[in-house]
Coordinates of C-alpha atoms in Angstrom, one line a residue:
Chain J
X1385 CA 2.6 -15.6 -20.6
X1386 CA 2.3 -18.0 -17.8
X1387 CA 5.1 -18.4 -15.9
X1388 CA 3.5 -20.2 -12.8
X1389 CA 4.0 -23.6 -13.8
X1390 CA 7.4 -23.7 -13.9
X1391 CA 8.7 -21.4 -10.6
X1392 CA 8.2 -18.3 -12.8
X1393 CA 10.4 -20.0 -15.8
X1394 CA 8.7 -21.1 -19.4
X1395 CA 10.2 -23.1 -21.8
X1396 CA 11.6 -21.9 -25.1
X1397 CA 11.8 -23.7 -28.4
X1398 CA 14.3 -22.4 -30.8
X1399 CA 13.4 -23.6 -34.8
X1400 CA 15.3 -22.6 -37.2
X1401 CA 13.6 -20.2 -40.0
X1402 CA 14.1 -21.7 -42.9
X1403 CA 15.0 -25.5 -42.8
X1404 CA 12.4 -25.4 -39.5
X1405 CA 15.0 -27.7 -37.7
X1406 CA 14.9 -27.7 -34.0
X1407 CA 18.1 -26.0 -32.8
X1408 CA 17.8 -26.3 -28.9
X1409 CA 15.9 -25.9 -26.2
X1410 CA 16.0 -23.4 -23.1
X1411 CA 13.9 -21.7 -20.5
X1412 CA 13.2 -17.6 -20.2
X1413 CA 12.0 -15.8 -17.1
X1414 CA 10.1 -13.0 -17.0
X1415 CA 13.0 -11.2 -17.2
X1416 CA 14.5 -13.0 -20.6
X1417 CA 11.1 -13.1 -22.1
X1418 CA 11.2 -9.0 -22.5
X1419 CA 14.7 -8.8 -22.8
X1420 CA 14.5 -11.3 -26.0
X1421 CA 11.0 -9.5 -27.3
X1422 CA 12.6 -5.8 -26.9
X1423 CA 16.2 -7.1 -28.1
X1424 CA 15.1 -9.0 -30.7
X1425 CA 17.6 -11.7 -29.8
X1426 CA 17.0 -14.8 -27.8
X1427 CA 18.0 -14.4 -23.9
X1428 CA 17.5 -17.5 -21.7
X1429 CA 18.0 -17.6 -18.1
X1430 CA 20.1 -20.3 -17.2
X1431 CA 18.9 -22.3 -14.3
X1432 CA 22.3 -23.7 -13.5
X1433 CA 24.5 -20.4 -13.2
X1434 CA 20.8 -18.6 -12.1
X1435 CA 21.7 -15.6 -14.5
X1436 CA 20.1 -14.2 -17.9
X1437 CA 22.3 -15.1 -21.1
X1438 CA 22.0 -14.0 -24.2
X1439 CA 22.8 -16.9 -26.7
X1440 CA 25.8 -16.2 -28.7
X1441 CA 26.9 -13.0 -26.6
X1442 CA 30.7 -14.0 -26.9
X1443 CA 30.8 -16.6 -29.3
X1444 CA 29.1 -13.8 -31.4
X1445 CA 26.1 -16.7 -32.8
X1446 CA 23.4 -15.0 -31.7
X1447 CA 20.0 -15.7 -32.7
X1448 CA 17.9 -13.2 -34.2
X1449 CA 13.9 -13.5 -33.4
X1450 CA 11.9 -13.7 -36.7
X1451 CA 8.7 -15.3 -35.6
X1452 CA 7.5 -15.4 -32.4
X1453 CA 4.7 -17.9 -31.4
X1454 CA 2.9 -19.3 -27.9
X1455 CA 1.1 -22.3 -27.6
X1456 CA -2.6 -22.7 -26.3
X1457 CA -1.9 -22.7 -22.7
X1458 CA 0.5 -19.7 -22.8
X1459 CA 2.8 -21.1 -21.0
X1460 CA 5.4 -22.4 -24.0
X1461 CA 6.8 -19.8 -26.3
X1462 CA 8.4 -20.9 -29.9
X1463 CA 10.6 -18.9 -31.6
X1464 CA 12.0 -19.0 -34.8
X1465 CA 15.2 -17.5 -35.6
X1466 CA 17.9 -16.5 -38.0
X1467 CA 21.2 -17.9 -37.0
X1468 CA 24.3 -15.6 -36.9
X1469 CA 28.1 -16.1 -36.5
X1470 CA 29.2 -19.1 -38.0
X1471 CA 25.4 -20.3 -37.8
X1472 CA 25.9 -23.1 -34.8
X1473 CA 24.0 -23.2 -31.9
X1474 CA 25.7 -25.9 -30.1
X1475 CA 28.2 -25.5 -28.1
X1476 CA 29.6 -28.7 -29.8
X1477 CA 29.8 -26.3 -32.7
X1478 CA 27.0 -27.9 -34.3
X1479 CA 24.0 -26.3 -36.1
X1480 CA 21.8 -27.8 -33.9
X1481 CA 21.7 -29.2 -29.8
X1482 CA 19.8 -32.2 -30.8
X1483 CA 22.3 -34.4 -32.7
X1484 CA 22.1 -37.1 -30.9
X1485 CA 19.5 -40.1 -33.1
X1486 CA 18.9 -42.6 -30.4
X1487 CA 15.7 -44.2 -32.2
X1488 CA 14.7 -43.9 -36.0
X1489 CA 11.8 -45.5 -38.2
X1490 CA 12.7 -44.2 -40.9
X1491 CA 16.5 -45.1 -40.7
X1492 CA 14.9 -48.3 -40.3
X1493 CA 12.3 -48.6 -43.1
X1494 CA 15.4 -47.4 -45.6
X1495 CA 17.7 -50.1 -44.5
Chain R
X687 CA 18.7 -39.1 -19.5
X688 CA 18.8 -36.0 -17.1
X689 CA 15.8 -35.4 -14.9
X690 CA 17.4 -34.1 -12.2
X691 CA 17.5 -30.6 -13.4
X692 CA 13.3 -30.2 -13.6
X693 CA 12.1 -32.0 -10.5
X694 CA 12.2 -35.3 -12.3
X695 CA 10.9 -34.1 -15.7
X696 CA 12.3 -33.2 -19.3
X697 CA 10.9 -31.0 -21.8
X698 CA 9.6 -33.1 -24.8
X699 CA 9.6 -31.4 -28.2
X700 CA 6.5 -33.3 -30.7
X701 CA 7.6 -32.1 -34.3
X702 CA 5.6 -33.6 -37.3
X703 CA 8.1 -36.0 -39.2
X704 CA 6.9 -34.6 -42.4
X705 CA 6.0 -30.9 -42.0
X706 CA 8.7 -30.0 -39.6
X707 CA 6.0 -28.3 -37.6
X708 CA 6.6 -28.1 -33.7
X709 CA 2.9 -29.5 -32.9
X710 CA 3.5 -29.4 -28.8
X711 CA 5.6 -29.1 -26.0
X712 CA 5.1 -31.7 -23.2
X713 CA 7.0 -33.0 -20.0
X714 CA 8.2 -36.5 -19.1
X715 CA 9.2 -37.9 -16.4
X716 CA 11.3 -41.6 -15.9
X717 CA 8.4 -43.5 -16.2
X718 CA 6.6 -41.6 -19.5
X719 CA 9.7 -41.4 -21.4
X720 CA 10.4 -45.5 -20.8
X721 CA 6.5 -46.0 -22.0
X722 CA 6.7 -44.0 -24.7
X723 CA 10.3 -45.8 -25.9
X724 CA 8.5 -48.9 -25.2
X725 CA 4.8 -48.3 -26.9
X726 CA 6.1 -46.2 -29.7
X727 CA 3.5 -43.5 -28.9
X728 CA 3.8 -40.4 -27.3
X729 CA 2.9 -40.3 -23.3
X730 CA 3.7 -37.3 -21.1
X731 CA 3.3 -36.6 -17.2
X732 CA 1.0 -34.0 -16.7
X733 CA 1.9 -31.8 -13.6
X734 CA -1.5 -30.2 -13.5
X735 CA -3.4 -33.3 -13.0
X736 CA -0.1 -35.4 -11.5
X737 CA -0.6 -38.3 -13.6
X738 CA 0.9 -40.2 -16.9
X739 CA -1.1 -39.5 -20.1
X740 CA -1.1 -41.0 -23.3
X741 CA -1.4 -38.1 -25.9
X742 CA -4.9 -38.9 -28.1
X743 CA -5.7 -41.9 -25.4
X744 CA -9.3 -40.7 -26.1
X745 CA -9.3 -39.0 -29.2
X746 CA -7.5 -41.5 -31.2
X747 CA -5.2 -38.6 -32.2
X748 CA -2.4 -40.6 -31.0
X749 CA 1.3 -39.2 -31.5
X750 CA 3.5 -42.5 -33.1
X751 CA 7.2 -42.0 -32.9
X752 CA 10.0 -42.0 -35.5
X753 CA 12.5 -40.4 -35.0
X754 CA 14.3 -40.0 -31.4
X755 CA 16.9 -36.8 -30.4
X756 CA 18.2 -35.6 -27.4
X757 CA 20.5 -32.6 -27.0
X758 CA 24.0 -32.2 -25.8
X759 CA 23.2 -32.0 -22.3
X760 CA 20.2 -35.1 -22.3
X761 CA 18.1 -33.2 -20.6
X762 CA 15.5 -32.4 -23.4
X763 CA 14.2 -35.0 -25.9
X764 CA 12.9 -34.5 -29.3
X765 CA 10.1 -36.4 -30.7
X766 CA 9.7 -36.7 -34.7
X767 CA 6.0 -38.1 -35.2
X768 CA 3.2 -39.7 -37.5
X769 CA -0.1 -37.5 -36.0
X770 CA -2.8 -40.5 -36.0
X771 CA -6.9 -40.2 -36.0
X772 CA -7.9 -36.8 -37.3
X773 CA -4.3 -35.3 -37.4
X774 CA -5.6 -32.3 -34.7
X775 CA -2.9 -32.3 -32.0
X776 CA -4.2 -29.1 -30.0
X777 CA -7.2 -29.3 -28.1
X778 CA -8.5 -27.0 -29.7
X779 CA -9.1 -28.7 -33.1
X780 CA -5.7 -27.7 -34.7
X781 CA -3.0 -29.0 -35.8
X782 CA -0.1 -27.2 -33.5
X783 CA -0.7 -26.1 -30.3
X784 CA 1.5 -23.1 -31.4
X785 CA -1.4 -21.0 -33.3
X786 CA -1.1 -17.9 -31.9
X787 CA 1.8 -15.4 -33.8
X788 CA 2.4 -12.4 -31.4
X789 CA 5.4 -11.1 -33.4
X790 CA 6.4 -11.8 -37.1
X791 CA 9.1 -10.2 -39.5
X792 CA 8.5 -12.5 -42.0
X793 CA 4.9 -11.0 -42.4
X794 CA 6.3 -7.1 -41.5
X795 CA 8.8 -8.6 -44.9
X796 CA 6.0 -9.2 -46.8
X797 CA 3.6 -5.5 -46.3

């Protein structure tokens, strides 16, 4: 992977397995990207508290890597995950981080 | 939104509206993300080349927005899309940039 573009970070798309939702959004280091490839669970490395996390470590809603997939420039990774816990991933105890519609055709179109 | 936390860019998620399939990853900063809410289509900031660029500007395989998300902390958008022209979003004459699996239980499952 290609962590150069990024001051040795790449970002991480979590999808969700089977409904193929996008759950959130993060970004791994070096460091996260082998933790989360030996572990088989998603570790991030948070660039606000500049430490490695592993999501759901003591909410216990982890995510377990399924499928793992990088993009043409290698230097975006996707994975896609089975959720564990009570299945959110937000910490707004929602299944997903993006919950938030600010624009939508086809809310529109059905109206 | 937040751009302070990536030197003036967000992470921009393209999925296909109908497939669910996480086509590309792209940045954005102030100015991409107002012209893509304004045109309707997909336009990034590419830090390799330091400029704006309207995804399929030449190849016609223009990215039309539907649906809008941002996440809990709006710092990362999510872009639900019509793929326009010949539906290839990679430039490499797919339809994801994602193409390459490195890891898979769901095909381990199957064996």
């Amino acid at each position: 992977m290609d962590f150069s573009k990024l001051n040795g970070l790449i970002p991480a798309i979590v999808q969700d397995e089977i409904s193929s939702e996008v759950l959130m959004v993060g970004f791994m280091n070096e460091d996260a990207w082998r933790i989360t490839r030996d572990t088989g669970y998603v570790t991030f490395f948070s660039r606000t508290r500049n430490t490695l996390w592993t999501k759901g470590e003591t909410s216990g809603n982890r995510l377990k890597v399924r499928d793992v997939l990088i993009d043409c420039d290698e230097d975006t990774a996707l994975f896609k995950v089975r959720r564990e816990g009570d299945g959110n991933v937000c910490h707004l105890n929602r299944v997903s981080c993006f919950c938030t519609l600010i624009e939508s055709a086809q809310a529109e179109e059905r109206r």
